[in-house]
mmCIF file of C-alpha atoms and ligand atoms in Angstrom:
data_model
loop_
_atom_site.group_PDB
_atom_site.id
_atom_site.type_symbol
_atom_site.label_atom_id
_atom_site.label_comp_id
_atom_site.label_asym_id
_atom_site.label_seq_id
_atom_site.Cartn_x
_atom_site.Cartn_y
_atom_site.Cartn_z
ATOM 1 C CA UNK A 49 -4.270 20.402 -14.187
ATOM 2 C CA UNK A 50 -3.459 16.712 -13.889
ATOM 3 C CA UNK A 51 -2.692 15.375 -10.426
ATOM 4 C CA UNK A 52 -0.694 12.239 -9.680
ATOM 5 C CA UNK A 53 -3.791 10.543 -8.326
ATOM 6 C CA UNK A 54 -7.493 11.217 -7.908
ATOM 7 C CA UNK A 55 -9.804 9.180 -5.701
ATOM 8 C CA UNK A 56 -12.466 7.102 -7.396
ATOM 9 C CA UNK A 57 -15.988 8.187 -6.456
ATOM 10 C CA UNK A 58 -19.001 5.954 -7.089
ATOM 11 C CA UNK A 59 -22.282 7.424 -8.422
ATOM 12 C CA UNK A 60 -23.544 9.524 -5.511
ATOM 13 C CA UNK A 61 -27.008 7.857 -5.504
ATOM 14 C CA UNK A 62 -25.367 4.536 -4.739
ATOM 15 C CA UNK A 63 -23.522 5.974 -1.777
ATOM 16 C CA UNK A 64 -26.697 7.779 -0.631
ATOM 17 C CA UNK A 65 -28.630 4.519 -0.562
ATOM 18 C CA UNK A 66 -26.231 3.200 2.049
ATOM 19 C CA UNK A 67 -26.354 6.495 3.967
ATOM 20 C CA UNK A 68 -30.177 6.375 4.026
ATOM 21 C CA UNK A 69 -29.942 2.915 5.555
ATOM 22 C CA UNK A 70 -27.646 4.323 8.264
ATOM 23 C CA UNK A 71 -30.297 6.980 9.031
ATOM 24 C CA UNK A 72 -32.943 4.264 9.262
ATOM 25 C CA UNK A 73 -30.923 2.148 11.671
ATOM 26 C CA UNK A 74 -29.177 5.002 13.501
ATOM 27 C CA UNK A 75 -26.186 2.728 13.963
ATOM 28 C CA UNK A 76 -23.166 4.842 13.059
ATOM 29 C CA UNK A 77 -20.084 2.901 14.105
ATOM 30 C CA UNK A 78 -18.799 -0.013 16.275
ATOM 31 C CA UNK A 79 -18.885 -3.089 14.029
ATOM 32 C CA UNK A 80 -22.187 -2.114 12.425
ATOM 33 C CA UNK A 81 -24.018 -4.020 9.702
ATOM 34 C CA UNK A 82 -22.305 -2.187 6.814
ATOM 35 C CA UNK A 83 -18.845 -2.740 8.296
ATOM 36 C CA UNK A 84 -19.690 -6.425 8.751
ATOM 37 C CA UNK A 85 -21.048 -6.668 5.224
ATOM 38 C CA UNK A 86 -17.907 -5.033 3.853
ATOM 39 C CA UNK A 87 -15.738 -7.520 5.747
ATOM 40 C CA UNK A 88 -17.782 -10.418 4.344
ATOM 41 C CA UNK A 89 -17.594 -9.114 0.783
ATOM 42 C CA UNK A 90 -13.872 -8.405 1.042
ATOM 43 C CA UNK A 91 -13.183 -11.894 2.391
ATOM 44 C CA UNK A 92 -14.843 -13.291 -0.714
ATOM 45 C CA UNK A 93 -13.266 -10.828 -3.119
ATOM 46 C CA UNK A 94 -9.765 -11.259 -1.700
ATOM 47 C CA UNK A 95 -10.225 -14.934 -0.924
ATOM 48 C CA UNK A 96 -8.991 -14.760 2.672
ATOM 49 C CA UNK A 97 -10.364 -16.537 5.759
ATOM 50 C CA UNK A 98 -10.080 -13.714 8.287
ATOM 51 C CA UNK A 99 -10.034 -9.965 7.930
ATOM 52 C CA UNK A 100 -10.621 -6.918 10.128
ATOM 53 C CA UNK A 101 -11.778 -3.573 8.749
ATOM 54 C CA UNK A 102 -9.954 -0.893 10.757
ATOM 55 C CA UNK A 103 -9.533 2.895 10.841
ATOM 56 C CA UNK A 104 -6.493 3.113 8.572
ATOM 57 C CA UNK A 105 -3.410 1.332 7.286
ATOM 58 C CA UNK A 106 -1.167 2.792 9.973
ATOM 59 C CA UNK A 107 -3.304 1.539 12.869
ATOM 60 C CA UNK A 108 -3.385 -1.802 11.023
ATOM 61 C CA UNK A 109 0.435 -1.966 11.240
ATOM 62 C CA UNK A 110 0.464 -0.965 14.912
ATOM 63 C CA UNK A 111 -2.179 -3.593 15.723
ATOM 64 C CA UNK A 112 -0.104 -6.217 13.892
ATOM 65 C CA UNK A 113 3.060 -5.397 15.858
ATOM 66 C CA UNK A 114 1.082 -5.507 19.121
ATOM 67 C CA UNK A 115 -0.776 -8.710 18.341
ATOM 68 C CA UNK A 116 2.507 -10.516 17.675
ATOM 69 C CA UNK A 117 3.956 -9.005 20.869
ATOM 70 C CA UNK A 118 7.085 -7.859 19.049
ATOM 71 C CA UNK A 119 10.039 -6.482 20.967
ATOM 72 C CA UNK A 120 13.560 -5.287 20.166
ATOM 73 C CA UNK A 121 14.607 -4.992 16.540
ATOM 74 C CA UNK A 122 12.405 -5.314 13.479
ATOM 75 C CA UNK A 123 14.095 -5.698 10.113
ATOM 76 C CA UNK A 124 12.413 -3.469 7.548
ATOM 77 C CA UNK A 125 12.710 -1.649 4.247
ATOM 78 C CA UNK A 126 13.827 1.975 3.867
ATOM 79 C CA UNK A 127 11.938 2.227 0.550
ATOM 80 C CA UNK A 128 8.345 2.643 1.730
ATOM 81 C CA UNK A 129 5.890 5.182 3.091
ATOM 82 C CA UNK A 130 6.853 6.673 6.466
ATOM 83 C CA UNK A 131 4.087 4.730 8.285
ATOM 84 C CA UNK A 132 5.984 1.454 7.793
ATOM 85 C CA UNK A 133 8.857 2.727 9.945
ATOM 86 C CA UNK A 134 6.951 5.061 12.259
ATOM 87 C CA UNK A 135 4.651 2.216 13.399
ATOM 88 C CA UNK A 136 7.704 0.211 14.471
ATOM 89 C CA UNK A 137 9.045 3.126 16.507
ATOM 90 C CA UNK A 138 5.567 3.980 17.855
ATOM 91 C CA UNK A 139 5.300 0.449 19.225
ATOM 92 C CA UNK A 140 8.620 0.821 21.038
ATOM 93 C CA UNK A 141 10.694 -1.308 18.672
ATOM 94 C CA UNK A 142 13.811 -0.403 16.698
ATOM 95 C CA UNK A 143 13.764 -0.470 12.895
ATOM 96 C CA UNK A 144 16.795 -2.095 11.291
ATOM 97 C CA UNK A 145 16.993 -1.152 7.620
ATOM 98 C CA UNK A 146 18.028 -3.634 4.964
ATOM 99 C CA UNK A 147 18.718 -2.438 1.423
ATOM 100 C CA UNK A 148 16.336 -3.145 -1.461
ATOM 101 C CA UNK A 149 16.670 -5.264 -4.556
ATOM 102 C CA UNK A 150 17.417 -2.985 -7.547
ATOM 103 C CA UNK A 151 14.903 -4.786 -9.778
ATOM 104 C CA UNK A 152 11.853 -5.401 -7.581
ATOM 105 C CA UNK A 153 12.517 -2.391 -5.275
ATOM 106 C CA UNK A 154 11.412 -4.615 -2.369
ATOM 107 C CA UNK A 155 13.593 -5.563 0.596
ATOM 108 C CA UNK A 156 16.511 -7.679 -0.652
ATOM 109 C CA UNK A 157 15.885 -11.060 0.976
ATOM 110 C CA UNK A 158 19.509 -12.095 0.422
ATOM 111 C CA UNK A 159 20.648 -9.273 2.746
ATOM 112 C CA UNK A 160 18.238 -10.016 5.610
ATOM 113 C CA UNK A 161 20.252 -12.698 7.396
ATOM 114 C CA UNK A 162 23.312 -10.515 7.925
ATOM 115 C CA UNK A 163 21.099 -7.972 9.737
ATOM 116 C CA UNK A 164 19.694 -10.491 12.232
ATOM 117 C CA UNK A 165 20.915 -10.152 15.840
ATOM 118 C CA UNK A 166 19.856 -11.628 19.210
ATOM 119 C CA UNK A 167 17.439 -8.707 19.472
ATOM 120 C CA UNK A 168 15.604 -9.342 16.186
ATOM 121 C CA UNK A 169 11.961 -10.332 16.599
ATOM 122 C CA UNK A 170 10.467 -9.836 13.143
ATOM 123 C CA UNK A 171 10.654 -8.757 9.523
ATOM 124 C CA UNK A 172 8.266 -6.011 8.353
ATOM 125 C CA UNK A 173 8.428 -5.651 4.582
ATOM 126 C CA UNK A 174 6.371 -3.661 2.075
ATOM 127 C CA UNK A 175 5.038 -5.018 -1.221
ATOM 128 C CA UNK A 176 6.166 -1.877 -3.012
ATOM 129 C CA UNK A 177 3.696 -0.605 -5.666
ATOM 130 C CA UNK A 178 1.788 -3.870 -5.141
ATOM 131 C CA UNK A 179 4.742 -5.944 -6.378
ATOM 132 C CA UNK A 180 5.078 -8.930 -4.004
ATOM 133 C CA UNK A 181 8.231 -9.338 -1.933
ATOM 134 C CA UNK A 182 10.207 -12.550 -2.301
ATOM 135 C CA UNK A 183 7.726 -14.151 0.102
ATOM 136 C CA UNK A 184 9.184 -17.660 -0.226
ATOM 137 C CA UNK A 185 12.748 -16.633 0.629
ATOM 138 C CA UNK A 186 11.535 -14.477 3.511
ATOM 139 C CA UNK A 187 9.479 -17.378 4.891
ATOM 140 C CA UNK A 188 12.530 -19.666 4.866
ATOM 141 C CA UNK A 189 14.657 -17.070 6.714
ATOM 142 C CA UNK A 190 11.891 -16.376 9.244
ATOM 143 C CA UNK A 191 11.432 -20.090 10.015
ATOM 144 C CA UNK A 192 15.166 -20.673 10.367
ATOM 145 C CA UNK A 193 15.621 -17.779 12.818
ATOM 146 C CA UNK A 194 12.226 -18.006 14.530
ATOM 147 C CA UNK A 195 11.103 -14.549 13.428
ATOM 148 C CA UNK A 196 7.602 -13.226 12.796
ATOM 149 C CA UNK A 197 6.735 -11.676 9.441
ATOM 150 C CA UNK A 198 4.408 -8.734 8.812
ATOM 151 C CA UNK A 199 3.730 -7.510 5.302
ATOM 152 C CA UNK A 200 2.690 -3.929 4.692
ATOM 153 C CA UNK A 201 0.349 -4.574 1.785
ATOM 154 C CA UNK A 202 -0.946 -0.981 1.610
ATOM 155 C CA UNK A 203 -0.422 -1.042 -2.167
ATOM 156 C CA UNK A 204 -1.257 -4.676 -2.771
ATOM 157 C CA UNK A 205 -5.064 -4.839 -2.816
ATOM 158 C CA UNK A 206 -6.192 -7.736 -5.005
ATOM 159 C CA UNK A 207 -2.703 -9.120 -5.712
ATOM 160 C CA UNK A 208 -2.197 -12.890 -5.788
ATOM 161 C CA UNK A 209 0.974 -14.991 -5.709
ATOM 162 C CA UNK A 210 0.636 -18.455 -7.235
ATOM 163 C CA UNK A 211 -3.139 -17.969 -7.216
ATOM 164 C CA UNK A 212 -3.234 -17.251 -3.471
ATOM 165 C CA UNK A 213 -3.982 -13.826 -1.945
ATOM 166 C CA UNK A 214 -0.824 -11.889 -1.135
ATOM 167 C CA UNK A 215 -2.483 -11.145 2.226
ATOM 168 C CA UNK A 216 -2.205 -14.823 3.210
ATOM 169 C CA UNK A 217 1.590 -14.598 3.306
ATOM 170 C CA UNK A 218 3.395 -13.731 6.531
ATOM 171 C CA UNK A 219 1.991 -13.966 10.071
ATOM 172 C CA UNK A 220 -0.061 -10.814 9.521
ATOM 173 C CA UNK A 221 -0.656 -8.673 6.444
ATOM 174 C CA UNK A 222 -2.088 -5.176 6.383
ATOM 175 C CA UNK A 223 -3.676 -3.007 3.722
ATOM 176 C CA UNK A 224 -4.614 0.663 3.474
ATOM 177 C CA UNK A 225 -7.991 1.756 2.116
ATOM 178 C CA UNK A 226 -7.049 5.430 2.081
ATOM 179 C CA UNK A 227 -8.642 7.654 -0.574
ATOM 180 C CA UNK A 228 -5.396 7.784 -2.575
ATOM 181 C CA UNK A 229 -5.129 4.012 -2.832
ATOM 182 C CA UNK A 230 -6.313 1.733 -5.627
ATOM 183 C CA UNK A 231 -9.425 0.718 -3.676
ATOM 184 C CA UNK A 232 -10.640 2.911 -0.820
ATOM 185 C CA UNK A 233 -13.167 3.577 1.930
ATOM 186 C CA UNK A 234 -12.113 7.261 2.317
ATOM 187 C CA UNK A 235 -10.016 6.326 5.366
ATOM 188 C CA UNK A 236 -9.625 2.675 6.229
ATOM 189 C CA UNK A 237 -7.376 -0.304 6.599
ATOM 190 C CA UNK A 238 -7.372 -4.076 6.768
ATOM 191 C CA UNK A 239 -5.610 -6.539 9.031
ATOM 192 C CA UNK A 240 -5.423 -10.102 7.752
ATOM 193 C CA UNK A 241 -4.227 -13.060 9.818
ATOM 194 C CA UNK A 242 -4.631 -16.798 9.165
ATOM 195 C CA UNK A 243 -3.960 -17.869 12.752
ATOM 196 C CA UNK A 244 -7.235 -18.017 14.700
ATOM 197 C CA UNK A 245 -5.694 -17.224 18.092
ATOM 198 C CA UNK A 246 -3.862 -14.106 16.850
ATOM 199 C CA UNK A 247 -6.903 -13.183 14.797
ATOM 200 C CA UNK A 248 -9.046 -13.171 17.928
ATOM 201 C CA UNK A 249 -6.433 -11.066 19.684
ATOM 202 C CA UNK A 250 -6.632 -8.566 16.820
ATOM 203 C CA UNK A 251 -10.405 -8.363 17.282
ATOM 204 C CA UNK A 252 -9.917 -7.516 20.979
ATOM 205 C CA UNK A 253 -7.183 -4.976 20.221
ATOM 206 C CA UNK A 254 -9.424 -3.217 17.676
ATOM 207 C CA UNK A 255 -12.101 -2.662 20.325
ATOM 208 C CA UNK A 256 -10.187 -1.331 23.384
ATOM 209 C CA UNK A 257 -9.407 -4.902 24.478
ATOM 210 C CA UNK A 258 -13.059 -5.492 25.475
ATOM 211 C CA UNK A 259 -14.175 -9.088 25.856
ATOM 212 C CA UNK A 260 -17.842 -8.507 26.613
ATOM 213 C CA UNK A 261 -19.338 -5.387 28.203
ATOM 214 C CA UNK A 262 -17.479 -5.609 31.527
ATOM 215 C CA UNK A 263 -14.448 -7.763 30.708
ATOM 216 C CA UNK A 264 -11.064 -7.039 29.197
ATOM 217 C CA UNK A 265 -8.933 -9.593 27.364
ATOM 218 C CA UNK A 266 -6.064 -7.438 26.080
ATOM 219 C CA UNK A 267 -4.479 -4.029 26.002
ATOM 220 C CA UNK A 268 -6.383 -2.451 23.131
ATOM 221 C CA UNK A 269 -6.897 0.706 21.158
ATOM 222 C CA UNK A 270 -9.708 2.141 19.061
ATOM 223 C CA UNK A 271 -9.223 0.655 15.600
ATOM 224 C CA UNK A 272 -12.904 0.459 14.653
ATOM 225 C CA UNK A 273 -14.114 2.053 11.456
ATOM 226 C CA UNK A 274 -17.506 3.703 10.871
ATOM 227 C CA UNK A 275 -20.596 2.800 8.868
ATOM 228 C CA UNK A 276 -19.995 5.825 6.611
ATOM 229 C CA UNK A 277 -16.565 4.548 5.638
ATOM 230 C CA UNK A 278 -17.904 1.033 5.166
ATOM 231 C CA UNK A 279 -20.593 2.504 2.889
ATOM 232 C CA UNK A 280 -17.923 3.997 0.629
ATOM 233 C CA UNK A 281 -16.035 0.710 0.657
ATOM 234 C CA UNK A 282 -19.186 -1.201 -0.348
ATOM 235 C CA UNK A 283 -20.115 1.289 -3.066
ATOM 236 C CA UNK A 284 -16.580 1.238 -4.502
ATOM 237 C CA UNK A 285 -16.179 -2.528 -4.407
ATOM 238 C CA UNK A 286 -18.795 -2.872 -7.168
ATOM 239 C CA UNK A 287 -16.468 -0.910 -9.469
ATOM 240 C CA UNK A 288 -13.159 -2.540 -8.597
ATOM 241 C CA UNK A 289 -12.968 -4.697 -11.730
ATOM 242 C CA UNK A 290 -13.770 -1.713 -13.921
ATOM 243 C CA UNK A 291 -11.163 0.423 -12.115
ATOM 244 C CA UNK A 292 -8.620 -2.344 -12.496
ATOM 245 C CA UNK A 293 -9.334 -2.776 -16.201
ATOM 246 C CA UNK A 294 -8.955 0.928 -16.998
ATOM 247 C CA UNK A 295 -5.732 1.214 -14.996
ATOM 248 C CA UNK A 296 -4.418 -1.774 -16.943
ATOM 249 C CA UNK A 297 -5.155 -0.072 -20.270
ATOM 250 C CA UNK A 298 -3.467 3.123 -19.056
ATOM 251 C CA UNK A 299 -0.432 1.217 -17.779
ATOM 252 C CA UNK A 300 0.054 -0.653 -21.046
ATOM 253 C CA UNK A 301 -0.323 2.581 -22.953
ATOM 254 C CA UNK A 302 2.365 4.258 -20.797
ATOM 255 C CA UNK A 303 4.624 1.218 -21.336
ATOM 256 C CA UNK A 304 4.221 1.440 -25.093
ATOM 257 C CA UNK A 305 4.602 5.202 -25.387
ATOM 258 C CA UNK A 306 7.538 5.529 -23.004
ATOM 259 C CA UNK A 307 9.614 2.509 -23.952
ATOM 260 C CA UNK A 308 12.334 4.622 -25.577
ATOM 261 C CA UNK A 309 12.726 7.445 -23.064
ATOM 262 C CA UNK A 310 15.616 5.820 -21.229
ATOM 263 C CA UNK A 311 13.786 5.036 -18.000
ATOM 264 C CA UNK A 312 13.114 1.566 -16.648
ATOM 265 C CA UNK A 313 10.254 -0.097 -14.766
ATOM 266 C CA UNK A 314 10.470 -2.311 -11.662
ATOM 267 C CA UNK A 315 10.646 -6.024 -12.456
ATOM 268 C CA UNK A 316 7.526 -7.819 -11.295
ATOM 269 C CA UNK A 317 7.368 -10.997 -9.198
ATOM 270 C CA UNK A 318 7.225 -13.892 -11.660
ATOM 271 C CA UNK A 319 4.211 -15.582 -10.024
ATOM 272 C CA UNK A 320 2.099 -12.426 -9.591
ATOM 273 C CA UNK A 321 0.196 -9.958 -11.711
ATOM 274 C CA UNK A 322 0.399 -6.195 -11.506
ATOM 275 C CA UNK A 323 -2.598 -4.565 -9.785
ATOM 276 C CA UNK A 324 -1.791 -1.247 -11.532
ATOM 277 C CA UNK A 325 -1.730 0.704 -8.281
ATOM 278 C CA UNK A 326 1.076 3.064 -9.414
ATOM 279 C CA UNK A 327 3.152 3.923 -12.462
ATOM 280 C CA UNK A 328 6.755 4.307 -11.301
ATOM 281 C CA UNK A 329 9.624 5.034 -13.693
ATOM 282 C CA UNK A 330 13.285 4.775 -12.707
ATOM 283 C CA UNK A 331 15.329 7.326 -14.641
ATOM 284 C CA UNK A 332 19.032 7.009 -15.475
ATOM 285 C CA UNK A 333 19.989 9.859 -13.163
ATOM 286 C CA UNK A 334 18.465 12.188 -10.593
ATOM 287 C CA UNK A 335 19.082 15.043 -13.014
ATOM 288 C CA UNK A 336 17.089 13.268 -15.710
ATOM 289 C CA UNK A 337 14.244 12.581 -13.293
ATOM 290 C CA UNK A 338 14.217 16.141 -11.925
ATOM 291 C CA UNK A 339 14.182 17.771 -15.342
ATOM 292 C CA UNK A 340 11.295 15.517 -16.424
ATOM 293 C CA UNK A 341 9.392 16.273 -13.225
ATOM 294 C CA UNK A 342 9.952 20.033 -13.533
ATOM 295 C CA UNK A 343 9.004 20.050 -17.205
ATOM 296 C CA UNK A 344 5.767 18.188 -16.426
ATOM 297 C CA UNK A 345 4.998 20.492 -13.493
ATOM 298 C CA UNK A 346 5.510 23.520 -15.751
ATOM 299 C CA UNK A 347 2.841 21.986 -17.996
ATOM 300 C CA UNK A 348 0.488 21.372 -15.075
ATOM 301 C CA UNK A 349 1.105 17.657 -14.819
ATOM 302 C CA UNK A 350 1.866 16.660 -11.247
ATOM 303 C CA UNK A 351 4.001 13.652 -10.482
ATOM 304 C CA UNK A 352 5.348 12.343 -7.189
ATOM 305 C CA UNK A 353 8.743 11.249 -5.963
ATOM 306 C CA UNK A 354 7.435 8.081 -4.389
ATOM 307 C CA UNK A 355 9.419 7.039 -2.353
ATOM 308 C CA UNK A 356 11.874 9.812 -1.655
ATOM 309 C CA UNK A 357 13.793 10.380 0.538
ATOM 310 C CA UNK A 358 14.982 7.041 1.899
ATOM 311 C CA UNK A 359 13.410 6.391 5.304
ATOM 312 C CA UNK A 360 16.876 5.418 6.537
ATOM 313 C CA UNK A 361 18.164 8.919 5.758
ATOM 314 C CA UNK A 362 15.374 11.285 6.671
ATOM 315 C CA UNK A 363 13.589 10.508 9.924
ATOM 316 C CA UNK A 364 14.571 12.608 12.946
ATOM 317 C CA UNK A 365 13.808 9.705 15.301
ATOM 318 C CA UNK A 366 15.968 6.972 13.753
ATOM 319 C CA UNK A 367 19.697 6.814 13.257
ATOM 320 C CA UNK A 368 20.565 7.596 9.639
ATOM 321 C CA UNK A 369 22.095 4.890 7.503
ATOM 322 C CA UNK A 370 23.387 4.913 3.931
ATOM 323 C CA UNK A 371 22.096 2.080 1.813
ATOM 324 C CA UNK A 372 23.560 1.988 -1.655
ATOM 325 C CA UNK A 373 20.629 0.795 -3.763
ATOM 326 C CA UNK A 374 17.916 2.653 -1.845
ATOM 327 C CA UNK A 375 19.863 5.924 -1.850
ATOM 328 C CA UNK A 376 20.415 5.606 -5.587
ATOM 329 C CA UNK A 377 16.924 4.526 -6.666
ATOM 330 C CA UNK A 378 14.948 6.806 -4.365
ATOM 331 C CA UNK A 379 16.653 9.765 -6.072
ATOM 332 C CA UNK A 380 15.743 8.583 -9.580
ATOM 333 C CA UNK A 381 12.202 7.273 -9.238
ATOM 334 C CA UNK A 382 9.080 9.165 -10.241
ATOM 335 C CA UNK A 383 5.428 8.078 -10.211
ATOM 336 C CA UNK A 384 3.344 9.335 -13.123
ATOM 337 C CA UNK A 385 -0.380 10.130 -12.904
ATOM 338 C CA UNK A 386 -2.512 6.985 -12.729
ATOM 339 C CA UNK A 387 -6.152 6.967 -11.710
ATOM 340 C CA UNK A 388 -9.528 5.869 -12.966
ATOM 341 C CA UNK A 389 -10.610 9.254 -14.368
ATOM 342 C CA UNK A 390 -7.398 9.736 -16.358
ATOM 343 C CA UNK A 391 -8.275 9.540 -20.051
ATOM 344 C CA UNK A 392 -6.143 8.051 -22.817
ATOM 345 C CA UNK A 393 -6.038 11.523 -24.370
ATOM 346 C CA UNK A 394 -4.572 13.006 -21.184
ATOM 347 C CA UNK A 395 -2.128 10.129 -20.972
ATOM 348 C CA UNK A 396 -1.091 10.809 -24.556
ATOM 349 C CA UNK A 397 -0.386 14.440 -23.684
ATOM 350 C CA UNK A 398 1.698 13.427 -20.665
ATOM 351 C CA UNK A 399 3.719 10.996 -22.781
ATOM 352 C CA UNK A 400 4.231 13.577 -25.498
ATOM 353 C CA UNK A 401 5.693 15.979 -22.946
ATOM 354 C CA UNK A 402 8.061 13.302 -21.625
ATOM 355 C CA UNK A 403 9.124 12.160 -25.085
ATOM 356 C CA UNK A 404 9.675 15.742 -26.293
ATOM 357 C CA UNK A 405 11.656 16.641 -23.224
ATOM 358 C CA UNK A 406 13.769 13.610 -23.986
ATOM 359 C CA UNK A 407 14.345 14.431 -27.641
ATOM 360 C CA UNK A 408 15.117 18.109 -27.175
ATOM 361 C CA UNK A 409 16.683 17.748 -23.759
ATOM 362 C CA UNK A 410 14.612 20.658 -22.445
HETATM 363 C C1 PLP B 242 -0.611 4.545 2.533
HETATM 364 C C2 PLP B 242 0.403 3.695 3.165
HETATM 365 C C3 PLP B 242 0.373 3.373 4.539
HETATM 366 C C4 PLP B 242 -0.561 4.029 5.515
HETATM 367 O O1 PLP B 242 -1.882 3.855 5.256
HETATM 368 P P1 PLP B 242 -2.967 4.888 5.846
HETATM 369 O O2 PLP B 242 -4.264 4.207 5.545
HETATM 370 O O3 PLP B 242 -2.799 6.163 5.102
HETATM 371 O O4 PLP B 242 -2.706 5.034 7.312
HETATM 372 C C5 PLP B 242 1.294 2.456 5.026
HETATM 373 N N1 PLP B 242 2.225 1.925 4.237
HETATM 374 C C6 PLP B 242 2.312 2.219 2.918
HETATM 375 C C7 PLP B 242 3.348 1.546 2.085
HETATM 376 C C8 PLP B 242 1.425 3.133 2.350
HETATM 377 O O5 PLP B 242 1.540 3.460 1.064
#
C-alpha cells in the first residue's frame, strides 16, 4: 500500500544519542538546551533573525494573532487547512474569505481591497503547497490600509523569495513541523517575527506570559515544545538537503510522466523555487479527478483531496460563502504520494495507473 505521505525518520541511533543526553541532564521541556540548539540551527538554516520553536503550527497562528492584538475582521483564504480559519475564530476574530488566484492557488491579491471594511485588522494568507503568495502586492495593500499581515507558512519550510526567507515577509510568519510536513519534529511549529518588540511579546506569550519567576508581562498560553521533539527536529535537520533532493527528483519524474494526462499544475511564484512539499494536480473536472482517485485507491495507492472542501463552504462556525475559483478548484485538485521513502519504481507504477486510466477511460 502506498500512502499519500510518510514521515521521514532519521537513523534511530542518531535520535537515541539525543535522548541519552536528555536522560543525563534530566531536563525534559521548558526551553531546554536541545530546543535552544534547534532554534539556533534553524535560524542559520532558514536565514532568519528571530524564531520561536512552539508546540505546533496551530498554536503558532494563535500566538501570531494575539501578539499583533488583532480584532474584528481578518481577510483570509478559503483554500487552506482548517487551522488557518479556526485560529482566527478561536482568537475571537471574524474570517472574511477572499477568492484564490486560479494559477497560484493562493489568495488573489487583486480581490483583497474590495473585502476591506472599517473592521478589517489584518490579512492572514497561506503559502499554499509552499508556493509564495504575491507578497509584494499584499505588502502594498497592507501599508495603504494600515493592516497587519500574517503568513501561514506551514508548507513553506526552506522557501526563499528573491533570495530572502519567505518567513521574513509579513509582520509574522508561522510554520508547522508536524510529522506529515516536509521537515518535522513529530509535533512542532515555528513563529518568525522581524520586529524585536513583537518578538519579545511572542516569547512571553509562549511561556504563560511570565517575565521572570514572579512577574507577568502578558496574557500567555503554553506554547513551549519539549526536548524530545527538539531532538527529532535536530536529527532530521541533518537530512533536509537529502530529503529535498529526492523529492525534487520525484517531482520532476511525475512532471515528465504525467504531462499528457490532461491535468495541470499550480503556477509557481516567479522569484521562488519549489520546496517539493506536495504534488498537487488540477484535473479538468471533478469527475476526472474522482475517477483517477478511485482507480488509484482500488490499486492501493492513496491520494488526498488537499484542500477540499472549501473552508468558506464547510465550517459549522462560519457563514458559508460561494467563491467561484475556490469552489471550482477545490473539487478538481488531488495530491499524489510524495515522501522521502517513495521510490522511483513506485512512482512509475503510480504514473502507469494514471496514464492507463486516462487512455482507457476506466
Ligand atoms: C498543517 C497545517 C497547519 C497546522 O499545523 P499543525 O502543526 O498541524 O498544528 C496550519 N496550516 C496549514 C496550511 C497546514 O497545512
